[in-house]
């Protein structure tokens, strides 16, 4: 099993992303509620955290965000849970909901900004620039976006024929694999590998037949998902896994959920980490 650990190189990259925003100064006095982990990460990167009054449960990076009041999961928000904090701005992704809650907030006169769930190389820089405009941090946002773009260009992604199967599960009775049109599919392709399943879009329940047919070289899972599923031993005990190359060679990559699927400022780190692992296993 391969677990992601910060190397000297990735550590320098993180430091670089932090240093370029170290001189930012808040220009407004808003009461922001972020209902998405990636958005929260960008808010911290732009040094707007002093205006952040609450976050959702996916906002665990940086660690300081976990000390803020929590309004629950981004897809199951409640109107009262949000309004209790008297926000002047709610910000997240289009997946935030339910729809009734979002509409109630708008009806109450709360500005709500929800970005599209895009999974492109340009997604982090777009979100950074838009959030910079929204909160008067244009200059800092331009610098951060430029840095992210340059780091992606430096990675020099090498294409491989490695077949990767992304598995998502919170418990052993509910296991899904990713087809096309998902953040997982985009990350596999952008990092130079191939999705082991392309016959369908979005997510479908995992079957032993589909697993054997896909015959992945590597299993890729978010860390929290792997823990919820029961850990590495449970993964190898999935029916049919022992007939795949991934199962025979115990090729498993676990990566932090937000880093892997967030398409935020750390996208260059995630892409480099995955591409390095593909090359090692190829």
PDB file of C-alpha atoms in Angstrom:
ATOM      1  CA  UNK A   1       0.000   0.000   0.000  1.00  0.00           C
ATOM      2  CA  UNK A   2       1.187   3.475  -0.793  1.00  0.00           C
ATOM      3  CA  UNK A   3       0.297   6.377   1.451  1.00  0.00           C
ATOM      4  CA  UNK A   4       0.974   9.946   0.467  1.00  0.00           C
ATOM      5  CA  UNK A   5       3.625  11.649   2.563  1.00  0.00           C
ATOM      6  CA  UNK A   6       4.992  15.127   2.139  1.00  0.00           C
ATOM      7  CA  UNK A   7       8.360  15.008   0.427  1.00  0.00           C
ATOM      8  CA  UNK A   8      10.867  17.859   0.541  1.00  0.00           C
ATOM      9  CA  UNK A   9       9.678  18.933  -2.889  1.00  0.00           C
ATOM     10  CA  UNK A  10       5.986  19.007  -2.017  1.00  0.00           C
ATOM     11  CA  UNK A  11       6.805  20.727   1.230  1.00  0.00           C
ATOM     12  CA  UNK A  12       8.529  23.531  -0.656  1.00  0.00           C
ATOM     13  CA  UNK A  13       5.537  23.794  -2.934  1.00  0.00           C
ATOM     14  CA  UNK A  14       3.188  24.220   0.038  1.00  0.00           C
ATOM     15  CA  UNK A  15       5.495  26.823   1.524  1.00  0.00           C
ATOM     16  CA  UNK A  16       5.545  28.683  -1.758  1.00  0.00           C
ATOM     17  CA  UNK A  17       1.744  28.772  -1.919  1.00  0.00           C
ATOM     18  CA  UNK A  18       1.573  30.138   1.605  1.00  0.00           C
ATOM     19  CA  UNK A  19       4.283  32.758   1.261  1.00  0.00           C
ATOM     20  CA  UNK A  20       2.759  34.467  -1.723  1.00  0.00           C
ATOM     21  CA  UNK A  21      -0.325  35.334   0.308  1.00  0.00           C
ATOM     22  CA  UNK A  22       1.383  36.278   3.540  1.00  0.00           C
ATOM     23  CA  UNK A  23       1.027  40.014   2.998  1.00  0.00           C
ATOM     24  CA  UNK A  24      -2.679  39.991   2.309  1.00  0.00           C
ATOM     25  CA  UNK A  25      -4.803  42.353   4.399  1.00  0.00           C
ATOM     26  CA  UNK A  26      -8.559  42.131   4.742  1.00  0.00           C
ATOM     27  CA  UNK A  27     -10.332  45.010   3.027  1.00  0.00           C
ATOM     28  CA  UNK A  28     -13.879  44.299   4.041  1.00  0.00           C
ATOM     29  CA  UNK A  29     -15.721  43.188   7.149  1.00  0.00           C
ATOM     30  CA  UNK A  30     -17.987  40.369   6.093  1.00  0.00           C
ATOM     31  CA  UNK A  31     -19.422  37.422   7.964  1.00  0.00           C
ATOM     32  CA  UNK A  32     -18.652  34.569   5.603  1.00  0.00           C
ATOM     33  CA  UNK A  33     -19.976  31.021   5.849  1.00  0.00           C
ATOM     34  CA  UNK A  34     -18.174  28.543   3.616  1.00  0.00           C
ATOM     35  CA  UNK A  35     -20.077  25.356   2.814  1.00  0.00           C
ATOM     36  CA  UNK A  36     -17.304  23.577   0.927  1.00  0.00           C
ATOM     37  CA  UNK A  37     -13.832  22.445   1.963  1.00  0.00           C
ATOM     38  CA  UNK A  38     -12.070  23.688  -1.166  1.00  0.00           C
ATOM     39  CA  UNK A  39     -13.690  27.105  -0.863  1.00  0.00           C
ATOM     40  CA  UNK A  40     -12.605  27.252   2.777  1.00  0.00           C
ATOM     41  CA  UNK A  41      -9.045  26.387   1.735  1.00  0.00           C
ATOM     42  CA  UNK A  42      -9.042  29.244  -0.789  1.00  0.00           C
ATOM     43  CA  UNK A  43     -10.425  31.668   1.803  1.00  0.00           C
ATOM     44  CA  UNK A  44      -7.518  30.810   4.093  1.00  0.00           C
ATOM     45  CA  UNK A  45      -5.035  31.060   1.214  1.00  0.00           C
ATOM     46  CA  UNK A  46      -6.272  34.609   0.562  1.00  0.00           C
ATOM     47  CA  UNK A  47      -6.026  35.464   4.271  1.00  0.00           C
ATOM     48  CA  UNK A  48      -9.735  36.065   4.634  1.00  0.00           C
ATOM     49  CA  UNK A  49     -10.180  33.722   7.596  1.00  0.00           C
ATOM     50  CA  UNK A  50     -10.798  36.596  10.021  1.00  0.00           C
ATOM     51  CA  UNK A  51     -14.114  37.125   8.225  1.00  0.00           C
ATOM     52  CA  UNK A  52     -15.062  33.428   8.285  1.00  0.00           C
ATOM     53  CA  UNK A  53     -17.708  32.765  10.969  1.00  0.00           C
ATOM     54  CA  UNK A  54     -18.657  29.146  10.206  1.00  0.00           C
ATOM     55  CA  UNK A  55     -17.813  26.278   7.849  1.00  0.00           C
ATOM     56  CA  UNK A  56     -19.288  22.958   6.737  1.00  0.00           C
ATOM     57  CA  UNK A  57     -18.077  19.466   7.690  1.00  0.00           C
ATOM     58  CA  UNK A  58     -15.871  19.094   4.591  1.00  0.00           C
ATOM     59  CA  UNK A  59     -13.785  22.078   5.716  1.00  0.00           C
ATOM     60  CA  UNK A  60     -10.921  20.431   7.590  1.00  0.00           C
ATOM     61  CA  UNK A  61      -7.954  22.044   5.806  1.00  0.00           C
ATOM     62  CA  UNK A  62      -6.132  23.971   7.047  1.00  0.00           C
ATOM     63  CA  UNK A  63      -6.508  22.502  10.519  1.00  0.00           C
ATOM     64  CA  UNK A  64      -7.518  25.885  11.957  1.00  0.00           C
ATOM     65  CA  UNK A  65     -10.807  25.641  10.055  1.00  0.00           C
ATOM     66  CA  UNK A  66     -11.924  22.763  12.290  1.00  0.00           C
ATOM     67  CA  UNK A  67     -12.055  25.104  15.281  1.00  0.00           C
ATOM     68  CA  UNK A  68     -14.800  27.208  13.671  1.00  0.00           C
ATOM     69  CA  UNK A  69     -18.517  26.556  14.249  1.00  0.00           C
ATOM     70  CA  UNK A  70     -19.812  23.853  11.930  1.00  0.00           C
ATOM     71  CA  UNK A  71     -23.086  24.121   9.981  1.00  0.00           C
ATOM     72  CA  UNK A  72     -23.141  20.452   8.898  1.00  0.00           C
ATOM     73  CA  UNK A  73     -22.611  18.666   5.606  1.00  0.00           C
ATOM     74  CA  UNK A  74     -22.759  20.819   2.484  1.00  0.00           C
ATOM     75  CA  UNK A  75     -25.605  18.793   0.921  1.00  0.00           C
ATOM     76  CA  UNK A  76     -27.812  18.714   4.027  1.00  0.00           C
ATOM     77  CA  UNK A  77     -27.714  22.316   5.215  1.00  0.00           C
ATOM     78  CA  UNK A  78     -30.538  23.846   7.227  1.00  0.00           C
ATOM     79  CA  UNK A  79     -31.800  27.399   6.930  1.00  0.00           C
ATOM     80  CA  UNK A  80     -31.786  27.969  10.689  1.00  0.00           C
ATOM     81  CA  UNK A  81     -28.294  26.511  11.036  1.00  0.00           C
ATOM     82  CA  UNK A  82     -26.993  29.094   8.590  1.00  0.00           C
ATOM     83  CA  UNK A  83     -29.023  32.117   9.677  1.00  0.00           C
ATOM     84  CA  UNK A  84     -28.011  31.654  13.319  1.00  0.00           C
ATOM     85  CA  UNK A  85     -24.594  33.048  12.404  1.00  0.00           C
ATOM     86  CA  UNK A  86     -26.018  36.168  10.713  1.00  0.00           C
ATOM     87  CA  UNK A  87     -23.932  35.721   7.552  1.00  0.00           C
ATOM     88  CA  UNK A  88     -23.400  38.463   5.004  1.00  0.00           C
ATOM     89  CA  UNK A  89     -22.174  35.919   2.437  1.00  0.00           C
ATOM     90  CA  UNK A  90     -22.647  32.172   1.969  1.00  0.00           C
ATOM     91  CA  UNK A  91     -20.228  30.606  -0.483  1.00  0.00           C
ATOM     92  CA  UNK A  92     -19.715  27.078  -1.783  1.00  0.00           C
ATOM     93  CA  UNK A  93     -20.292  24.845  -4.806  1.00  0.00           C
ATOM     94  CA  UNK A  94     -23.467  24.118  -6.775  1.00  0.00           C
ATOM     95  CA  UNK A  95     -23.710  20.772  -5.012  1.00  0.00           C
ATOM     96  CA  UNK A  96     -24.653  22.627  -1.801  1.00  0.00           C
ATOM     97  CA  UNK A  97     -28.185  22.028  -0.667  1.00  0.00           C
ATOM     98  CA  UNK A  98     -30.885  21.042  -0.324  1.00  0.00           C
ATOM     99  CA  UNK A  99     -32.397  23.388  -2.904  1.00  0.00           C
ATOM    100  CA  UNK A 100     -35.036  24.598  -0.430  1.00  0.00           C
ATOM    101  CA  UNK A 101     -32.365  25.754   2.026  1.00  0.00           C
ATOM    102  CA  UNK A 102     -30.468  27.668  -0.623  1.00  0.00           C
ATOM    103  CA  UNK A 103     -33.688  29.331  -1.795  1.00  0.00           C
ATOM    104  CA  UNK A 104     -34.673  30.199   1.791  1.00  0.00           C
ATOM    105  CA  UNK A 105     -31.330  31.916   2.304  1.00  0.00           C
ATOM    106  CA  UNK A 106     -31.781  33.942  -0.869  1.00  0.00           C
ATOM    107  CA  UNK A 107     -35.347  34.842   0.145  1.00  0.00           C
ATOM    108  CA  UNK A 108     -33.950  36.046   3.473  1.00  0.00           C
ATOM    109  CA  UNK A 109     -31.686  38.440   1.589  1.00  0.00           C
ATOM    110  CA  UNK A 110     -28.437  36.518   2.187  1.00  0.00           C
ATOM    111  CA  UNK A 111     -26.041  36.697  -0.773  1.00  0.00           C
ATOM    112  CA  UNK A 112     -25.264  33.129  -1.883  1.00  0.00           C
ATOM    113  CA  UNK A 113     -22.418  32.388  -4.306  1.00  0.00           C
ATOM    114  CA  UNK A 114     -22.097  28.804  -5.574  1.00  0.00           C
ATOM    115  CA  UNK A 115     -19.395  27.835  -8.052  1.00  0.00           C
ATOM    116  CA  UNK A 116     -19.841  25.050 -10.602  1.00  0.00           C
ATOM    117  CA  UNK A 117     -18.434  21.589  -9.875  1.00  0.00           C
ATOM    118  CA  UNK A 118     -15.824  21.693 -12.633  1.00  0.00           C
ATOM    119  CA  UNK A 119     -12.926  19.258 -12.768  1.00  0.00           C
ATOM    120  CA  UNK A 120     -10.419  20.996 -15.040  1.00  0.00           C
ATOM    121  CA  UNK A 121      -6.819  22.103 -14.712  1.00  0.00           C
ATOM    122  CA  UNK A 122      -8.107  25.686 -14.768  1.00  0.00           C
ATOM    123  CA  UNK A 123     -10.689  25.136 -12.019  1.00  0.00           C
ATOM    124  CA  UNK A 124      -8.480  26.147  -9.032  1.00  0.00           C
ATOM    125  CA  UNK A 125      -7.259  29.352 -10.651  1.00  0.00           C
ATOM    126  CA  UNK A 126     -10.784  30.303 -11.736  1.00  0.00           C
ATOM    127  CA  UNK A 127     -12.141  29.824  -8.214  1.00  0.00           C
ATOM    128  CA  UNK A 128      -9.253  31.752  -6.661  1.00  0.00           C
ATOM    129  CA  UNK A 129      -9.718  34.700  -9.014  1.00  0.00           C
ATOM    130  CA  UNK A 130     -13.494  34.821  -8.531  1.00  0.00           C
ATOM    131  CA  UNK A 131     -13.249  34.664  -4.743  1.00  0.00           C
ATOM    132  CA  UNK A 132     -10.592  37.357  -4.890  1.00  0.00           C
ATOM    133  CA  UNK A 133     -12.987  39.604  -6.803  1.00  0.00           C
ATOM    134  CA  UNK A 134     -15.856  38.842  -4.440  1.00  0.00           C
ATOM    135  CA  UNK A 135     -13.945  39.912  -1.330  1.00  0.00           C
ATOM    136  CA  UNK A 136     -11.675  42.638  -2.692  1.00  0.00           C
ATOM    137  CA  UNK A 137      -8.544  40.485  -2.869  1.00  0.00           C
ATOM    138  CA  UNK A 138      -7.906  40.742  -6.587  1.00  0.00           C
ATOM    139  CA  UNK A 139      -4.172  41.365  -6.331  1.00  0.00           C
ATOM    140  CA  UNK A 140      -3.531  38.480  -3.949  1.00  0.00           C
ATOM    141  CA  UNK A 141      -5.756  36.197  -6.012  1.00  0.00           C
ATOM    142  CA  UNK A 142      -3.885  36.968  -9.219  1.00  0.00           C
ATOM    143  CA  UNK A 143      -0.577  36.119  -7.525  1.00  0.00           C
ATOM    144  CA  UNK A 144      -1.914  32.860  -6.081  1.00  0.00           C
ATOM    145  CA  UNK A 145      -3.549  31.833  -9.363  1.00  0.00           C
ATOM    146  CA  UNK A 146      -0.319  32.522 -11.255  1.00  0.00           C
ATOM    147  CA  UNK A 147       1.630  30.382  -8.812  1.00  0.00           C
ATOM    148  CA  UNK A 148      -0.821  27.475  -9.093  1.00  0.00           C
ATOM    149  CA  UNK A 149      -0.666  27.631 -12.889  1.00  0.00           C
ATOM    150  CA  UNK A 150       3.134  27.686 -12.911  1.00  0.00           C
ATOM    151  CA  UNK A 151       3.347  24.723 -10.525  1.00  0.00           C
ATOM    152  CA  UNK A 152       1.050  22.675 -12.754  1.00  0.00           C
ATOM    153  CA  UNK A 153       3.176  23.493 -15.800  1.00  0.00           C
ATOM    154  CA  UNK A 154       6.333  22.367 -13.984  1.00  0.00           C
ATOM    155  CA  UNK A 155       4.990  18.902 -13.173  1.00  0.00           C
ATOM    156  CA  UNK A 156       5.536  17.612 -16.724  1.00  0.00           C
ATOM    157  CA  UNK A 157       2.901  14.882 -16.500  1.00  0.00           C
ATOM    158  CA  UNK A 158       4.009  11.639 -18.160  1.00  0.00           C
ATOM    159  CA  UNK A 159       1.194   9.634 -19.734  1.00  0.00           C
ATOM    160  CA  UNK A 160       1.064   5.943 -18.785  1.00  0.00           C
ATOM    161  CA  UNK A 161      -1.122   2.935 -19.581  1.00  0.00           C
ATOM    162  CA  UNK A 162      -1.743   2.263 -15.904  1.00  0.00           C
ATOM    163  CA  UNK A 163      -5.414   1.425 -15.268  1.00  0.00           C
ATOM    164  CA  UNK A 164      -6.769   2.920 -12.059  1.00  0.00           C
ATOM    165  CA  UNK A 165     -10.033   1.989 -10.332  1.00  0.00           C
ATOM    166  CA  UNK A 166     -11.429   4.613  -7.978  1.00  0.00           C
ATOM    167  CA  UNK A 167     -13.483   3.132  -5.155  1.00  0.00           C
ATOM    168  CA  UNK A 168     -15.645   5.195  -2.816  1.00  0.00           C
ATOM    169  CA  UNK A 169     -17.367   3.836   0.260  1.00  0.00           C
ATOM    170  CA  UNK A 170     -18.328   4.932   3.764  1.00  0.00           C
ATOM    171  CA  UNK A 171     -19.239   1.439   4.907  1.00  0.00           C
ATOM    172  CA  UNK A 172     -18.798  -2.148   3.617  1.00  0.00           C
ATOM    173  CA  UNK A 173     -22.433  -2.416   2.510  1.00  0.00           C
ATOM    174  CA  UNK A 174     -22.226   0.555   0.150  1.00  0.00           C
ATOM    175  CA  UNK A 175     -19.329   0.475  -2.326  1.00  0.00           C
ATOM    176  CA  UNK A 176     -19.173   2.529  -5.510  1.00  0.00           C
ATOM    177  CA  UNK A 177     -16.755   2.857  -8.421  1.00  0.00           C
ATOM    178  CA  UNK A 178     -16.258   5.953 -10.524  1.00  0.00           C
ATOM    179  CA  UNK A 179     -17.073   6.163 -14.204  1.00  0.00           C
ATOM    180  CA  UNK A 180     -16.572   9.244 -16.364  1.00  0.00           C
ATOM    181  CA  UNK A 181     -17.698  12.781 -15.529  1.00  0.00           C
ATOM    182  CA  UNK A 182     -16.484  12.718 -11.934  1.00  0.00           C
ATOM    183  CA  UNK A 183     -13.706  14.433 -10.013  1.00  0.00           C
ATOM    184  CA  UNK A 184     -12.028  11.037  -9.596  1.00  0.00           C
ATOM    185  CA  UNK A 185     -12.077  10.338 -13.347  1.00  0.00           C
ATOM    186  CA  UNK A 186     -10.656  13.781 -14.056  1.00  0.00           C
ATOM    187  CA  UNK A 187      -7.847  13.340 -11.525  1.00  0.00           C
ATOM    188  CA  UNK A 188      -6.881   9.926 -12.942  1.00  0.00           C
ATOM    189  CA  UNK A 189      -6.777  11.259 -16.507  1.00  0.00           C
ATOM    190  CA  UNK A 190      -5.101  14.598 -15.693  1.00  0.00           C
ATOM    191  CA  UNK A 191      -2.378  12.810 -13.712  1.00  0.00           C
ATOM    192  CA  UNK A 192      -1.500  10.660 -16.710  1.00  0.00           C
ATOM    193  CA  UNK A 193      -3.246   7.315 -16.046  1.00  0.00           C
ATOM    194  CA  UNK A 194      -6.407   5.695 -17.416  1.00  0.00           C
ATOM    195  CA  UNK A 195      -9.709   5.126 -15.667  1.00  0.00           C
ATOM    196  CA  UNK A 196     -10.254   1.341 -15.539  1.00  0.00           C
ATOM    197  CA  UNK A 197     -13.981   1.835 -16.225  1.00  0.00           C
ATOM    198  CA  UNK A 198     -15.340   4.109 -18.938  1.00  0.00           C
ATOM    199  CA  UNK A 199     -18.611   2.350 -19.805  1.00  0.00           C
ATOM    200  CA  UNK A 200     -20.748   4.635 -17.676  1.00  0.00           C
ATOM    201  CA  UNK A 201     -20.790   8.109 -16.163  1.00  0.00           C
ATOM    202  CA  UNK A 202     -20.919   9.112 -12.495  1.00  0.00           C
ATOM    203  CA  UNK A 203     -20.861   6.366  -9.851  1.00  0.00           C
ATOM    204  CA  UNK A 204     -22.247   2.833  -9.852  1.00  0.00           C
ATOM    205  CA  UNK A 205     -22.253   0.093  -7.203  1.00  0.00           C
ATOM    206  CA  UNK A 206     -19.221  -2.164  -7.388  1.00  0.00           C
ATOM    207  CA  UNK A 207     -19.792  -5.750  -8.524  1.00  0.00           C
ATOM    208  CA  UNK A 208     -17.244  -8.548  -8.621  1.00  0.00           C
ATOM    209  CA  UNK A 209     -17.931  -8.996 -12.339  1.00  0.00           C
ATOM    210  CA  UNK A 210     -17.166  -5.347 -13.076  1.00  0.00           C
ATOM    211  CA  UNK A 211     -14.050  -5.511 -10.923  1.00  0.00           C
ATOM    212  CA  UNK A 212     -12.607  -8.558 -12.690  1.00  0.00           C
ATOM    213  CA  UNK A 213     -13.493  -7.136 -16.110  1.00  0.00           C
ATOM    214  CA  UNK A 214     -11.793  -3.825 -15.313  1.00  0.00           C
ATOM    215  CA  UNK A 215      -8.683  -5.627 -13.991  1.00  0.00           C
ATOM    216  CA  UNK A 216      -7.164  -2.446 -12.530  1.00  0.00           C
ATOM    217  CA  UNK A 217      -3.446  -2.082 -11.920  1.00  0.00           C
ATOM    218  CA  UNK A 218      -4.106   0.193  -8.942  1.00  0.00           C
ATOM    219  CA  UNK A 219      -6.939   0.862  -6.509  1.00  0.00           C
ATOM    220  CA  UNK A 220      -7.316   4.551  -5.618  1.00  0.00           C
ATOM    221  CA  UNK A 221      -9.365   5.628  -2.596  1.00  0.00           C
ATOM    222  CA  UNK A 222      -9.793   8.721  -0.423  1.00  0.00           C
ATOM    223  CA  UNK A 223      -8.364   8.080   3.050  1.00  0.00           C
ATOM    224  CA  UNK A 224     -11.575   8.738   4.974  1.00  0.00           C
ATOM    225  CA  UNK A 225     -13.458   6.445   2.628  1.00  0.00           C
ATOM    226  CA  UNK A 226     -10.940   3.629   3.130  1.00  0.00           C
ATOM    227  CA  UNK A 227     -11.255   3.975   6.901  1.00  0.00           C
ATOM    228  CA  UNK A 228     -15.037   3.853   6.695  1.00  0.00           C
ATOM    229  CA  UNK A 229     -14.849   0.763   4.510  1.00  0.00           C
ATOM    230  CA  UNK A 230     -12.788  -1.093   7.072  1.00  0.00           C
ATOM    231  CA  UNK A 231      -9.197  -0.468   6.063  1.00  0.00           C
ATOM    232  CA  UNK A 232      -6.761  -2.150   3.701  1.00  0.00           C
ATOM    233  CA  UNK A 233      -7.558  -5.720   4.736  1.00  0.00           C
ATOM    234  CA  UNK A 234     -11.241  -5.232   3.884  1.00  0.00           C
ATOM    235  CA  UNK A 235     -10.331  -3.787   0.492  1.00  0.00           C
ATOM    236  CA  UNK A 236      -8.339  -6.870  -0.505  1.00  0.00           C
ATOM    237  CA  UNK A 237     -11.203  -9.108   0.600  1.00  0.00           C
ATOM    238  CA  UNK A 238     -13.639  -7.641  -1.954  1.00  0.00           C
ATOM    239  CA  UNK A 239     -14.917 -10.472  -4.154  1.00  0.00           C
ATOM    240  CA  UNK A 240     -12.846 -10.705  -7.322  1.00  0.00           C
ATOM    241  CA  UNK A 241     -10.069  -8.419  -6.091  1.00  0.00           C
ATOM    242  CA  UNK A 242      -7.588 -11.324  -5.936  1.00  0.00           C
ATOM    243  CA  UNK A 243      -8.055 -11.848  -9.694  1.00  0.00           C
ATOM    244  CA  UNK A 244      -6.878  -8.318 -10.578  1.00  0.00           C
ATOM    245  CA  UNK A 245      -3.328  -7.048 -10.849  1.00  0.00           C
ATOM    246  CA  UNK A 246      -4.058  -4.503  -8.117  1.00  0.00           C
ATOM    247  CA  UNK A 247      -5.205  -7.276  -5.786  1.00  0.00           C
ATOM    248  CA  UNK A 248      -2.336  -9.633  -6.590  1.00  0.00           C
ATOM    249  CA  UNK A 249       0.319  -6.949  -6.083  1.00  0.00           C
ATOM    250  CA  UNK A 250      -1.548  -5.070  -3.338  1.00  0.00           C
ATOM    251  CA  UNK A 251      -1.339  -1.806  -5.279  1.00  0.00           C
ATOM    252  CA  UNK A 252      -3.344   0.674  -3.254  1.00  0.00           C
ATOM    253  CA  UNK A 253      -3.043   4.446  -3.108  1.00  0.00           C
ATOM    254  CA  UNK A 254      -4.800   6.375  -0.350  1.00  0.00           C
ATOM    255  CA  UNK A 255      -4.886  10.156  -0.556  1.00  0.00           C
ATOM    256  CA  UNK A 256      -6.537  12.804   1.590  1.00  0.00           C
ATOM    257  CA  UNK A 257     -10.096  13.310   0.348  1.00  0.00           C
ATOM    258  CA  UNK A 258      -9.892  17.073  -0.097  1.00  0.00           C
ATOM    259  CA  UNK A 259      -6.455  16.966  -1.695  1.00  0.00           C
ATOM    260  CA  UNK A 260      -7.528  14.230  -4.106  1.00  0.00           C
ATOM    261  CA  UNK A 261     -10.955  15.496  -5.167  1.00  0.00           C
ATOM    262  CA  UNK A 262     -11.092  19.159  -4.163  1.00  0.00           C
ATOM    263  CA  UNK A 263      -9.580  20.865  -7.242  1.00  0.00           C
ATOM    264  CA  UNK A 264      -8.270  23.603  -5.002  1.00  0.00           C
ATOM    265  CA  UNK A 265      -4.925  25.390  -4.537  1.00  0.00           C
ATOM    266  CA  UNK A 266      -3.136  22.074  -3.840  1.00  0.00           C
ATOM    267  CA  UNK A 267      -4.088  20.526  -7.177  1.00  0.00           C
ATOM    268  CA  UNK A 268      -0.422  20.625  -8.362  1.00  0.00           C
ATOM    269  CA  UNK A 269       0.603  18.552  -5.318  1.00  0.00           C
ATOM    270  CA  UNK A 270      -2.107  15.974  -5.947  1.00  0.00           C
ATOM    271  CA  UNK A 271      -1.255  15.637  -9.642  1.00  0.00           C
ATOM    272  CA  UNK A 272       2.463  15.249  -9.011  1.00  0.00           C
ATOM    273  CA  UNK A 273       1.878  12.706  -6.234  1.00  0.00           C
ATOM    274  CA  UNK A 274      -0.326  10.555  -8.444  1.00  0.00           C
ATOM    275  CA  UNK A 275       1.885  10.817 -11.533  1.00  0.00           C
ATOM    276  CA  UNK A 276       4.930   9.794  -9.479  1.00  0.00           C
ATOM    277  CA  UNK A 277       3.048   6.735  -8.200  1.00  0.00           C
ATOM    278  CA  UNK A 278       1.870   5.725 -11.686  1.00  0.00           C
ATOM    279  CA  UNK A 279       5.456   5.793 -12.930  1.00  0.00           C
ATOM    280  CA  UNK A 280       6.658   3.683  -9.998  1.00  0.00           C
ATOM    281  CA  UNK A 281       4.065   0.964 -10.540  1.00  0.00           C
ATOM    282  CA  UNK A 282       4.226   0.949 -14.351  1.00  0.00           C
TER     283      UNK A 282
END
